[in-house]
Short mmCIF file of C-alpha atoms in Angstrom, two decimals:
data_model
loop_
_atom_site.label_atom_id
_atom_site.label_comp_id
_atom_site.label_asym_id
_atom_site.label_seq_id
_atom_site.Cartn_x
_atom_site.Cartn_y
_atom_site.Cartn_z
CA MET A 182 -118.24 30.88 -28.54
CA SER A 183 -117.29 33.53 -25.96
CA ARG A 184 -118.48 31.48 -22.97
CA LEU A 185 -116.07 28.82 -21.78
CA LEU A 186 -116.72 26.31 -18.97
CA LEU A 187 -113.73 24.70 -17.29
CA ARG A 188 -115.33 21.63 -15.77
CA GLY A 189 -114.13 19.04 -13.29
CA GLY A 190 -110.99 20.68 -11.88
CA LEU A 191 -109.85 21.70 -8.42
CA LEU A 192 -110.05 25.48 -8.01
CA ALA A 193 -107.35 27.32 -6.06
CA ASP A 194 -108.88 30.78 -6.23
CA GLY A 195 -105.95 32.98 -5.12
CA THR A 196 -107.28 33.92 -1.68
CA GLY A 197 -105.21 31.28 0.08
CA ALA A 198 -108.25 29.12 0.73
CA PRO A 199 -107.82 25.37 0.19
CA ALA A 200 -108.35 24.12 -3.35
CA ARG A 201 -111.85 22.75 -3.86
CA PRO A 202 -113.86 21.05 -6.60
CA ALA A 203 -115.54 23.75 -8.69
CA ASP A 204 -116.42 24.57 -12.28
CA LEU A 205 -115.33 27.93 -13.66
CA LEU A 206 -117.48 29.79 -16.19
CA LEU A 207 -115.79 32.46 -18.30
CA ASP A 208 -117.66 34.93 -20.47
CA GLY A 209 -115.41 36.87 -22.81
CA ASP A 210 -112.63 38.50 -20.80
CA ARG A 211 -114.34 38.02 -17.41
CA VAL A 212 -115.09 35.30 -14.89
CA ALA A 213 -118.85 34.85 -15.01
CA ALA A 214 -119.36 32.37 -12.18
CA VAL A 215 -117.76 29.84 -9.88
CA LEU A 216 -120.13 26.87 -9.92
CA THR A 217 -120.81 23.72 -7.98
CA PRO A 218 -119.43 20.80 -9.99
CA GLY A 219 -121.95 19.53 -12.48
CA ASP A 220 -124.26 22.55 -12.41
CA PRO A 221 -125.93 22.81 -15.82
CA VAL A 222 -124.70 25.62 -18.03
CA GLU A 223 -126.16 26.59 -21.38
CA ASP A 224 -124.43 28.21 -24.35
CA ALA A 225 -120.87 27.52 -23.21
CA GLN A 226 -118.06 25.43 -24.60
CA ALA A 227 -117.23 22.85 -21.93
CA VAL A 228 -113.60 21.84 -21.44
CA ASP A 229 -112.84 18.83 -19.23
CA VAL A 230 -110.03 19.67 -16.79
CA SER A 231 -110.61 16.73 -14.47
CA GLY A 232 -107.62 15.94 -12.27
CA GLN A 233 -106.08 19.36 -12.86
CA MET A 234 -105.68 22.53 -10.81
CA VAL A 235 -107.36 25.74 -11.93
CA LEU A 236 -105.58 28.86 -10.66
CA PRO A 237 -105.52 32.61 -11.34
CA GLY A 238 -102.92 33.68 -13.90
CA PHE A 239 -99.52 34.03 -12.29
CA ILE A 240 -98.00 37.49 -11.78
CA ASP A 241 -94.23 37.81 -12.02
CA ALA A 242 -93.67 40.55 -9.46
CA HIS A 243 -90.08 41.26 -10.50
CA VAL A 244 -88.74 40.54 -13.97
CA HIS A 245 -86.44 42.25 -16.47
CA ALA A 246 -88.67 41.83 -19.51
CA ASP A 247 -88.79 45.54 -20.38
CA ALA A 248 -87.25 44.94 -23.82
CA VAL A 249 -87.90 41.24 -24.35
CA ALA A 250 -91.63 41.04 -23.61
CA LEU A 251 -91.95 41.31 -27.39
CA ASP A 252 -89.60 38.36 -28.01
CA PRO A 253 -91.53 35.17 -28.93
CA GLN A 254 -88.97 32.99 -27.13
CA VAL A 255 -89.42 34.93 -23.91
CA GLN A 256 -93.18 34.87 -24.30
CA ASP A 257 -92.89 31.10 -24.69
CA ALA A 258 -90.84 30.87 -21.49
CA LEU A 259 -93.38 32.90 -19.52
CA THR A 260 -96.54 31.32 -20.88
CA SER A 261 -95.16 27.80 -20.42
CA GLN A 262 -94.98 28.58 -16.69
CA GLY A 263 -98.47 30.09 -16.47
CA VAL A 264 -97.33 33.72 -16.18
CA THR A 265 -100.03 36.09 -17.47
CA THR A 266 -98.76 39.43 -16.07
CA VAL A 267 -95.22 40.75 -15.68
CA VAL A 268 -94.18 43.77 -13.62
CA VAL A 269 -91.26 45.61 -15.26
CA GLY A 270 -89.44 48.89 -14.62
CA GLN A 271 -87.55 47.23 -11.79
CA ASP A 272 -84.48 48.28 -9.77
CA GLY A 273 -84.99 51.95 -10.54
CA LEU A 274 -83.91 51.79 -14.20
CA SER A 275 -85.87 51.47 -17.43
CA TYR A 276 -86.85 53.43 -20.52
CA ALA A 277 -89.51 55.93 -19.42
CA PRO A 278 -90.00 58.73 -18.74
CA SER A 279 -86.97 59.52 -20.85
CA HIS A 280 -86.87 63.32 -20.65
CA ALA A 281 -87.71 65.94 -18.04
CA SER A 282 -87.52 68.60 -20.77
CA PRO A 283 -87.06 68.48 -24.56
CA ASP A 284 -83.36 69.31 -24.31
CA GLY A 285 -82.72 67.41 -21.05
CA PRO A 286 -80.65 64.26 -20.49
CA ASP A 287 -81.88 61.13 -22.28
CA ALA A 288 -82.63 58.64 -19.51
CA ALA A 289 -83.58 55.86 -21.94
CA ALA A 290 -80.17 56.03 -23.58
CA PHE A 291 -78.57 55.99 -20.14
CA THR A 292 -80.44 52.79 -19.20
CA ARG A 293 -79.44 51.13 -22.46
CA ARG A 294 -75.79 51.80 -21.67
CA TYR A 295 -75.73 51.10 -17.94
CA PHE A 296 -78.11 48.12 -17.83
CA ALA A 297 -77.18 46.74 -21.24
CA ALA A 298 -76.52 43.26 -19.80
CA ILE A 299 -79.84 43.24 -17.89
CA ASP A 300 -82.52 45.02 -19.90
CA GLY A 301 -80.99 45.22 -23.37
CA ASP A 302 -82.52 47.42 -26.07
CA HIS A 303 -86.28 47.74 -26.57
CA PRO A 304 -86.94 47.12 -30.29
CA GLY A 305 -90.13 49.17 -30.44
CA PHE A 306 -89.37 52.16 -28.22
CA ASP A 307 -86.66 54.80 -28.42
CA ARG A 308 -87.65 57.37 -25.82
CA GLY A 309 -90.80 58.97 -24.48
CA SER A 310 -93.41 58.88 -21.73
CA VAL A 311 -94.75 56.05 -19.58
CA ALA A 312 -97.91 56.05 -21.69
CA GLU A 313 -95.89 55.69 -24.88
CA LEU A 314 -93.83 52.85 -23.43
CA LEU A 315 -96.94 50.97 -22.32
CA ALA A 316 -98.42 51.46 -25.77
CA SER A 317 -95.36 49.76 -27.27
CA TYR A 318 -96.41 46.45 -25.67
CA ARG A 319 -100.10 46.61 -26.44
CA GLY A 320 -101.25 43.84 -28.75
CA ARG A 321 -97.72 42.51 -29.20
CA SER A 322 -97.27 40.08 -26.31
CA THR A 323 -98.94 37.01 -24.83
CA VAL A 324 -98.41 38.46 -21.35
CA ASP A 325 -99.81 41.62 -19.87
CA VAL A 326 -97.20 44.27 -18.98
CA SER A 327 -97.45 46.41 -15.85
CA TYR A 328 -94.83 49.09 -15.23
CA LEU A 329 -93.15 50.78 -12.30
CA VAL A 330 -91.82 54.31 -12.75
CA PRO A 331 -88.07 53.88 -12.16
CA HIS A 332 -86.60 56.36 -9.70
CA GLY A 333 -83.10 56.26 -11.25
CA THR A 334 -84.61 57.07 -14.62
CA LEU A 335 -86.49 60.04 -13.11
CA ARG A 336 -83.33 61.27 -11.46
CA TYR A 337 -81.22 60.98 -14.58
CA ALA A 338 -83.88 62.73 -16.67
CA VAL A 339 -83.85 65.68 -14.27
CA LEU A 340 -80.19 66.08 -13.25
CA GLY A 341 -78.23 63.59 -15.30
CA SER A 342 -75.49 61.59 -13.66
CA ASP A 343 -74.34 64.28 -11.21
CA PRO A 344 -73.27 62.52 -7.99
CA ARG A 345 -74.86 65.04 -5.67
CA PRO A 346 -78.05 65.69 -3.72
CA ALA A 347 -80.94 67.00 -5.77
CA THR A 348 -82.07 70.56 -5.20
CA THR A 349 -85.55 71.42 -4.00
CA ALA A 350 -86.54 72.39 -7.55
CA GLU A 351 -85.15 69.14 -8.95
CA ILE A 352 -87.02 67.06 -6.37
CA LYS A 353 -90.20 68.92 -7.29
CA ARG A 354 -89.67 68.10 -10.96
CA MET A 355 -89.07 64.42 -10.18
CA CYS A 356 -92.30 64.35 -8.20
CA GLU A 357 -94.15 65.90 -11.14
CA LEU A 358 -92.78 63.26 -13.53
CA LEU A 359 -93.70 60.49 -11.09
CA ASP A 360 -97.23 61.83 -10.69
CA GLU A 361 -97.58 62.02 -14.47
CA GLY A 362 -96.36 58.44 -14.91
CA LEU A 363 -98.77 57.14 -12.29
CA HIS A 364 -101.66 58.92 -13.98
CA GLN A 365 -100.57 57.26 -17.25
CA GLY A 366 -100.92 53.77 -15.80
CA ALA A 367 -97.77 52.90 -13.84
CA ARG A 368 -98.42 50.70 -10.80
CA GLY A 369 -95.86 52.24 -8.44
CA MET A 370 -92.24 53.37 -8.34
CA SER A 371 -89.08 51.28 -8.12
CA THR A 372 -85.80 52.30 -6.55
CA GLY A 373 -82.39 50.72 -7.09
CA LEU A 374 -80.57 52.16 -4.12
CA GLU A 375 -77.34 50.23 -4.76
CA TYR A 376 -77.13 51.60 -8.30
CA ALA A 377 -76.27 54.98 -9.78
CA PRO A 378 -77.79 57.51 -9.82
CA ALA A 379 -80.16 56.48 -7.00
CA CYS A 380 -77.25 55.80 -4.64
CA TRP A 381 -76.77 59.58 -4.39
CA SER A 382 -80.34 60.31 -3.38
CA THR A 383 -81.09 61.80 0.03
CA THR A 384 -83.81 61.00 2.54
CA GLU A 385 -85.48 64.28 1.56
CA GLU A 386 -85.67 63.22 -2.10
CA LEU A 387 -86.98 59.72 -1.37
CA THR A 388 -89.49 61.00 1.17
CA ALA A 389 -90.97 63.46 -1.33
CA LEU A 390 -91.34 60.76 -3.98
CA CYS A 391 -92.84 58.25 -1.55
CA ALA A 392 -95.37 60.86 -0.50
CA VAL A 393 -96.55 61.05 -4.12
CA LEU A 394 -96.92 57.27 -4.17
CA ALA A 395 -98.88 57.34 -0.91
CA ARG A 396 -101.34 59.85 -2.37
CA HIS A 397 -101.94 57.46 -5.27
CA ASP A 398 -102.07 54.42 -2.93
CA LEU A 399 -99.34 52.74 -4.98
CA PRO A 400 -96.22 50.97 -3.71
CA HIS A 401 -92.58 51.83 -3.33
CA VAL A 402 -90.72 48.78 -4.73
CA SER A 403 -87.06 48.72 -3.78
CA HIS A 404 -83.81 47.00 -4.56
CA MET A 405 -82.36 47.94 -1.19
CA ARG A 406 -78.91 49.36 -0.47
CA GLY A 407 -77.78 45.90 0.62
CA TYR A 408 -78.78 42.29 1.21
CA GLU A 409 -77.55 39.32 3.26
CA THR A 410 -75.74 40.78 6.32
CA GLN A 411 -76.59 44.33 5.17
CA ALA A 412 -80.32 43.62 4.99
CA PRO A 413 -81.27 44.90 8.48
CA ALA A 414 -79.84 48.39 7.90
CA ALA A 415 -81.17 48.53 4.35
CA LEU A 416 -84.64 47.47 5.43
CA THR A 417 -84.62 50.07 8.20
CA GLU A 418 -84.19 52.83 5.58
CA LEU A 419 -87.29 51.64 3.72
CA LEU A 420 -89.32 51.35 6.90
CA ASP A 421 -88.40 54.88 7.95
CA LEU A 422 -89.72 56.13 4.60
CA ALA A 423 -92.90 54.12 5.06
CA ARG A 424 -93.47 55.47 8.55
CA ALA A 425 -92.88 59.05 7.39
CA THR A 426 -95.19 58.91 4.38
CA GLY A 427 -97.58 55.96 4.81
CA VAL A 428 -96.39 54.43 1.53
CA ALA A 429 -96.86 50.72 0.96
CA THR A 430 -93.42 49.12 0.71
CA HIS A 431 -92.29 46.10 -1.29
CA VAL A 432 -88.75 44.66 -1.15
CA SER A 433 -87.36 43.23 -4.38
CA HIS A 434 -85.74 39.76 -4.53
CA LEU A 435 -85.28 39.50 -0.78
CA HIS A 436 -82.71 36.93 0.31
CA GLY A 437 -80.41 36.26 3.21
CA PRO A 438 -80.46 34.59 6.63
CA ALA A 439 -84.10 33.94 7.48
CA GLU A 440 -83.43 33.84 11.21
CA VAL A 441 -82.42 37.51 10.97
CA ILE A 442 -84.83 38.74 8.27
CA VAL A 443 -88.10 37.11 9.34
CA PRO A 444 -88.25 38.79 12.80
CA LEU A 445 -87.58 42.15 11.13
CA LEU A 446 -90.43 41.56 8.68
CA ASP A 447 -92.83 40.50 11.41
CA ALA A 448 -92.04 43.51 13.59
CA ALA A 449 -92.33 45.96 10.69
CA ARG A 450 -95.64 44.58 9.45
CA ALA A 451 -97.24 45.62 12.73
CA GLU A 452 -96.65 49.24 11.65
CA VAL A 453 -96.58 49.44 7.85
CA GLU A 454 -97.77 47.62 4.74
CA LEU A 455 -94.72 45.54 3.84
CA THR A 456 -94.34 42.75 1.29
CA PHE A 457 -91.48 41.21 -0.70
CA ASP A 458 -90.74 38.89 -3.59
CA SER A 459 -88.17 36.13 -3.93
CA TYR A 460 -87.16 33.32 -6.27
CA PRO A 461 -86.31 29.68 -5.43
CA TYR A 462 -82.62 29.59 -6.41
CA LEU A 463 -79.30 29.97 -4.60
CA ARG A 464 -77.60 31.83 -7.44
CA GLY A 465 -78.20 35.38 -8.55
CA ALA A 466 -77.51 37.24 -11.79
CA SER A 467 -76.20 40.70 -12.51
CA VAL A 468 -73.79 42.81 -14.55
CA LEU A 469 -70.21 41.55 -14.16
CA ALA A 470 -68.95 45.11 -13.69
CA LEU A 471 -71.08 45.48 -10.56
CA VAL A 472 -69.70 42.23 -9.17
CA ALA A 473 -66.07 42.69 -10.19
CA LEU A 474 -65.30 46.41 -9.98
CA PRO A 475 -65.25 48.97 -7.14
CA THR A 476 -67.76 51.78 -6.90
CA TRP A 477 -65.10 54.50 -7.27
CA LEU A 478 -65.17 53.71 -10.99
CA PRO A 479 -68.01 55.44 -12.92
CA LEU A 480 -69.83 52.19 -13.75
CA ALA A 481 -72.98 54.05 -14.80
CA ASP A 482 -70.92 55.65 -17.58
CA PRO A 483 -69.57 52.59 -19.44
CA GLU A 484 -67.64 54.61 -22.04
CA ARG A 485 -65.73 56.57 -19.39
CA ALA A 486 -65.22 53.52 -17.16
CA THR A 487 -63.92 51.45 -20.10
CA ALA A 488 -61.44 54.17 -20.97
CA MET A 489 -60.27 54.31 -17.36
CA LEU A 490 -59.69 50.54 -17.40
CA THR A 491 -56.96 51.09 -20.00
CA ASP A 492 -55.19 53.74 -17.89
CA PRO A 493 -52.01 52.32 -16.28
CA GLN A 494 -52.54 54.28 -13.07
CA VAL A 495 -56.11 53.07 -12.69
CA LEU A 496 -55.05 49.49 -13.42
CA ALA A 497 -52.27 49.73 -10.87
CA ARG A 498 -54.71 50.87 -8.20
CA LEU A 499 -57.16 48.09 -9.06
CA ARG A 500 -54.49 45.40 -8.98
CA ALA A 501 -53.05 46.64 -5.71
CA ASP A 502 -56.17 47.53 -3.73
CA ASP A 503 -59.42 46.22 -5.21
CA LEU A 504 -59.10 43.08 -7.30
CA PRO A 505 -57.24 41.02 -4.67
CA ALA A 506 -60.11 41.63 -2.24
CA ARG A 507 -62.43 39.86 -4.69
CA ALA A 508 -60.45 36.61 -4.76
CA GLN A 509 -63.37 34.77 -3.13
CA VAL A 510 -65.79 36.09 -5.75
CA TRP A 511 -64.14 34.78 -8.92
CA PRO A 512 -64.85 31.04 -8.37
CA ARG A 513 -68.55 31.85 -7.84
CA VAL A 514 -69.01 33.60 -11.21
CA THR A 515 -70.33 32.01 -14.42
CA LEU A 516 -70.45 34.09 -17.59
CA ALA A 517 -73.97 34.51 -18.96
CA SER A 518 -73.71 37.12 -21.72
CA VAL A 519 -70.49 38.22 -23.44
CA PRO A 520 -71.49 40.16 -26.58
CA HIS A 521 -68.17 40.11 -28.40
CA PRO A 522 -67.45 37.76 -31.32
CA ASP A 523 -64.05 36.80 -29.92
CA TYR A 524 -65.40 35.81 -26.53
CA ARG A 525 -68.88 34.38 -27.01
CA TRP A 526 -67.31 30.96 -26.43
CA THR A 527 -66.94 31.91 -22.77
CA GLU A 528 -70.70 32.02 -22.14
CA GLY A 529 -71.76 29.27 -19.76
CA GLN A 530 -68.25 28.78 -18.35
CA ARG A 531 -66.90 29.64 -14.94
CA LEU A 532 -64.75 32.74 -14.92
CA THR A 533 -61.93 30.73 -13.35
CA ALA A 534 -62.11 28.13 -16.14
CA VAL A 535 -61.94 30.82 -18.83
CA ALA A 536 -58.97 32.40 -17.06
CA GLU A 537 -57.18 29.08 -17.04
CA GLN A 538 -57.74 28.65 -20.77
CA LEU A 539 -56.42 32.15 -21.41
CA GLY A 540 -53.43 31.61 -19.16
CA GLU A 541 -54.13 34.53 -16.83
CA SER A 542 -55.71 35.30 -13.47
CA PRO A 543 -59.51 35.51 -13.10
CA ALA A 544 -59.18 39.22 -12.29
CA GLU A 545 -57.30 39.88 -15.54
CA THR A 546 -59.89 37.85 -17.47
CA ALA A 547 -62.69 39.90 -15.95
CA LEU A 548 -60.92 43.10 -17.02
CA ARG A 549 -60.30 41.72 -20.51
CA LEU A 550 -63.97 40.85 -21.06
CA LEU A 551 -65.28 44.09 -19.58
CA VAL A 552 -63.00 46.28 -21.69
CA SER A 553 -63.69 44.34 -24.89
CA THR A 554 -67.48 44.67 -24.47
CA GLY A 555 -67.72 48.14 -22.95
CA LEU A 556 -68.92 46.63 -19.63
CA ARG A 557 -71.80 44.74 -21.31
CA VAL A 558 -71.03 41.39 -19.67
CA GLY A 559 -73.74 39.58 -17.71
CA CYS A 560 -73.05 36.87 -15.17
CA VAL A 561 -74.61 34.31 -12.86
CA PHE A 562 -73.08 34.04 -9.39
CA GLU A 563 -73.39 31.86 -6.32
CA GLN A 564 -74.74 33.79 -3.37
CA PRO A 565 -73.01 33.73 0.04
CA PRO A 566 -73.70 30.75 2.34
CA THR A 567 -75.91 32.95 4.53
CA ASN A 568 -78.55 32.43 1.83
CA SER A 569 -79.35 28.75 2.25
CA LEU A 570 -82.15 26.53 0.96
CA ASP A 571 -83.64 26.64 4.45
CA SER A 572 -83.71 30.44 4.28
CA VAL A 573 -85.27 30.42 0.81
CA ARG A 574 -88.01 28.09 2.06
CA ALA A 575 -88.61 30.08 5.24
CA LEU A 576 -88.98 33.35 3.32
CA MET A 577 -91.28 31.87 0.68
CA ARG A 578 -93.59 30.52 3.40
CA HIS A 579 -93.96 33.99 4.91
CA GLU A 580 -97.40 35.55 4.42
CA ALA A 581 -95.83 38.72 2.96
CA HIS A 582 -94.13 36.80 0.13
CA CYS A 583 -95.01 36.82 -3.54
CA ALA A 584 -93.18 35.24 -6.45
CA GLY A 585 -90.77 37.12 -8.67
CA SER A 586 -88.32 35.50 -11.04
CA ASP A 587 -85.89 38.42 -11.42
CA GLY A 588 -85.56 36.90 -14.87
CA ILE A 589 -82.83 38.21 -17.19
CA TYR A 590 -83.10 36.80 -20.70
CA LEU A 591 -80.00 38.10 -22.47
CA GLY A 592 -76.99 36.16 -23.64
CA GLY A 593 -76.29 32.58 -24.58
CA HIS A 594 -76.33 31.23 -21.04
CA PRO A 595 -78.61 33.25 -18.73
CA HIS A 596 -79.88 32.27 -15.29
CA PRO A 597 -82.57 29.54 -15.57
CA ARG A 598 -84.95 31.45 -13.30
CA GLY A 599 -86.53 33.20 -16.30
CA TRP A 600 -87.67 29.83 -17.63
CA GLY A 601 -88.29 27.92 -14.42
CA THR A 602 -89.25 29.99 -11.36
CA PHE A 603 -93.01 29.46 -11.32
CA ALA A 604 -92.89 25.81 -12.35
CA ARG A 605 -90.16 25.22 -9.76
CA PHE A 606 -92.34 26.72 -7.04
CA LEU A 607 -95.11 24.27 -8.01
CA GLY A 608 -93.17 21.12 -8.83
CA THR A 609 -90.53 21.35 -6.10
CA HIS A 610 -92.01 23.45 -3.33
CA VAL A 611 -95.66 22.36 -3.54
CA ARG A 612 -95.57 18.79 -4.81
CA ALA A 613 -92.18 17.55 -3.57
CA LEU A 614 -91.45 19.56 -0.40
CA GLY A 615 -94.93 20.63 0.70
CA ASP A 616 -93.89 24.21 1.51
CA TRP A 617 -97.27 25.41 0.24
CA THR A 618 -100.65 23.85 -0.30
CA TRP A 619 -102.13 24.45 -3.74
CA GLY A 620 -104.40 27.10 -2.25
CA GLU A 621 -101.41 28.88 -0.73
CA ALA A 622 -99.50 28.57 -4.01
CA ALA A 623 -102.23 30.45 -5.86
CA GLN A 624 -101.98 33.26 -3.34
CA HIS A 625 -98.17 33.49 -3.47
CA LEU A 626 -98.01 33.25 -7.28
CA ALA A 627 -100.94 35.56 -8.05
CA GLY A 628 -103.14 36.88 -5.25
CA THR A 629 -100.54 38.74 -3.20
CA ALA A 630 -98.91 40.43 -6.21
CA ALA A 631 -102.31 41.60 -7.48
CA ARG A 632 -102.88 43.25 -4.11
CA VAL A 633 -99.37 44.77 -3.97
CA PHE A 634 -99.63 46.37 -7.42
CA ARG A 635 -103.29 47.37 -7.03
CA LEU A 636 -104.63 45.12 -9.80
CA PRO A 637 -108.07 44.50 -8.31
CA ASP A 638 -109.42 42.41 -11.18
CA ARG A 639 -106.55 39.91 -11.13
CA GLY A 640 -105.02 37.39 -8.80
CA VAL A 641 -108.31 35.94 -7.54
CA LEU A 642 -110.86 33.88 -9.50
CA ARG A 643 -114.24 35.33 -8.59
CA PRO A 644 -117.19 36.68 -10.59
CA GLY A 645 -116.24 39.89 -12.38
CA ALA A 646 -112.49 39.24 -12.27
CA ARG A 647 -110.48 39.31 -15.45
CA ALA A 648 -110.28 35.90 -17.07
CA ASP A 649 -106.58 35.32 -16.45
CA VAL A 650 -106.55 31.58 -15.78
CA VAL A 651 -103.95 28.82 -15.58
CA VAL A 652 -104.73 25.10 -15.69
CA VAL A 653 -101.94 22.91 -14.30
CA ASP A 654 -101.37 19.17 -14.16
CA PRO A 655 -100.32 18.78 -10.50
CA GLY A 656 -98.51 15.52 -11.15
CA THR A 657 -96.25 16.69 -13.95
CA VAL A 658 -95.68 20.43 -13.52
CA ALA A 659 -91.95 21.01 -13.17
CA ASP A 660 -89.12 23.25 -14.28
CA THR A 661 -86.65 21.76 -16.76
CA ALA A 662 -84.27 24.74 -17.00
CA THR A 663 -80.92 24.16 -15.29
CA TYR A 664 -77.70 26.12 -14.97
CA GLU A 665 -76.33 23.92 -17.75
CA ARG A 666 -79.48 24.19 -19.95
CA PRO A 667 -81.07 27.48 -18.85
CA ARG A 668 -83.42 28.03 -21.80
CA SER A 669 -85.45 24.84 -21.37
CA THR A 670 -89.18 25.51 -20.99
CA ALA A 671 -91.33 24.18 -18.17
CA ASN A 672 -93.67 21.20 -18.23
CA GLY A 673 -97.15 20.60 -16.90
CA VAL A 674 -99.06 23.82 -17.68
CA THR A 675 -101.99 22.75 -19.86
CA HIS A 676 -103.99 25.91 -20.56
CA VAL A 677 -103.35 29.64 -20.10
CA LEU A 678 -105.89 32.38 -20.78
CA VAL A 679 -105.15 36.12 -20.63
CA ALA A 680 -108.29 38.27 -20.54
CA GLY A 681 -110.13 35.24 -21.93
CA GLU A 682 -107.75 34.73 -24.86
CA ARG A 683 -106.10 31.33 -25.24
CA MET A 684 -102.38 31.96 -25.00
CA ARG A 685 -101.64 28.30 -24.29
CA TRP A 686 -104.00 25.47 -25.11
CA ASN A 687 -103.49 21.75 -24.68
CA GLY A 688 -99.84 22.38 -23.89
CA GLN A 689 -99.13 24.48 -26.99
CA ASN A 690 -98.28 28.18 -26.80
CA ARG A 691 -99.69 30.89 -29.01
CA VAL A 692 -97.06 33.58 -29.48
CA ASN A 693 -97.29 37.20 -30.58
CA SER A 694 -101.02 37.31 -30.01
CA SER A 695 -102.95 40.31 -28.73
CA SER A 696 -103.28 41.10 -25.06
CA THR A 697 -104.77 43.94 -23.07
CA THR A 698 -101.89 45.92 -21.57
CA ARG A 699 -102.19 48.14 -18.53
#
């Protein structure tokens, strides 16, 4: 029966309005009606959800699932939290568009090398267009995949890894590739302004690309040039681009001192459309090379950088000038992914503990692991004290906030945020701490992201909307993933439907099912 009636629950519709008693009628892949409780309905299968919350399917606004959206274990992690849509292509680097010309640089291969510890290797896509990448997900995942055209990928496809400003002709070609990707279904463009090759881009280049986004009414989503104490200057750069072009602007995984950041957000929102995502943890995750090594090394070229790390002159410079300055970093680092048979035992251990077992300094251990893996080491790290729990809570309560896990799923001991973010928001920040009401939670976990990424049929449960629905037990929903046991799935999500299909039912996930992919 294509008509399904969820009866007896409390509906948090995604607008931010308080949760209210309502029955929800679904017909195929659409919401047919929001009904007064007990209204008679014919020709529908009734499902009793009494005592439970009915919410729009959650949208993970920032996640590194580009390769692993096809992995049943990752699908299980996402669906167990109620995630129905993921937004990938983050931080300016992913797999498409791979070429600006048939004989041009291969940007997909570049991403596989540079972001090996973050994105990994897509098993069903080698290289190609945005349309071809989106097609690789279709019918193969329990979550819907939305994509951002990555600026670093565009830049590499046009001018390779040259650390220089783009020419007028090269900027024009990047704009053409961006326009093509947006026409093929991308929901915006991401920049990773701390990473190569985007770190070499000029205001002229970024302004031209943001103007293309503005014409499409799609957002510029940015990993800024800095966070924490650097956030004010980094945010100013994005706001200048927004003022110049009218582009909607979204800041990725925003964190830092709320007493500094919140006034900046409030002032900017009087002029431009500005939103951000964040996750409810005080540790981040990244590539160890980006945490441990200086930017004068060619980190975006792992083969060259690895070779340099065996050069006595380079090592002498590192040991004299750079590695000592990172002495405060080493105790904050835990190894997440070390893809080398001799060192997999280090995953899940502090870098300092591994160094002690090897009888060497943490800096030398970092070099050892990076050289042995060709820079493919991933890590979890404690953020500076300027990012406190109070700041996390203040930012998540801001009206411009939406939820993003920044989930990275590679390695034997990844960050737990990929398995716990959305359940943690509900169990800890709604039920335990009261940071949101259930109505506000639905907006932060679904409604705002649908608006940011221009997904008009998602994020709000109203007649005609796509039937992306999550049913949650408000008394038991909780994350179980910890830093010690990061791959533990969440509890308390009863049912999940994606475009009307049952991806989770009575607490059991259905993996590798079909899903409509944008």
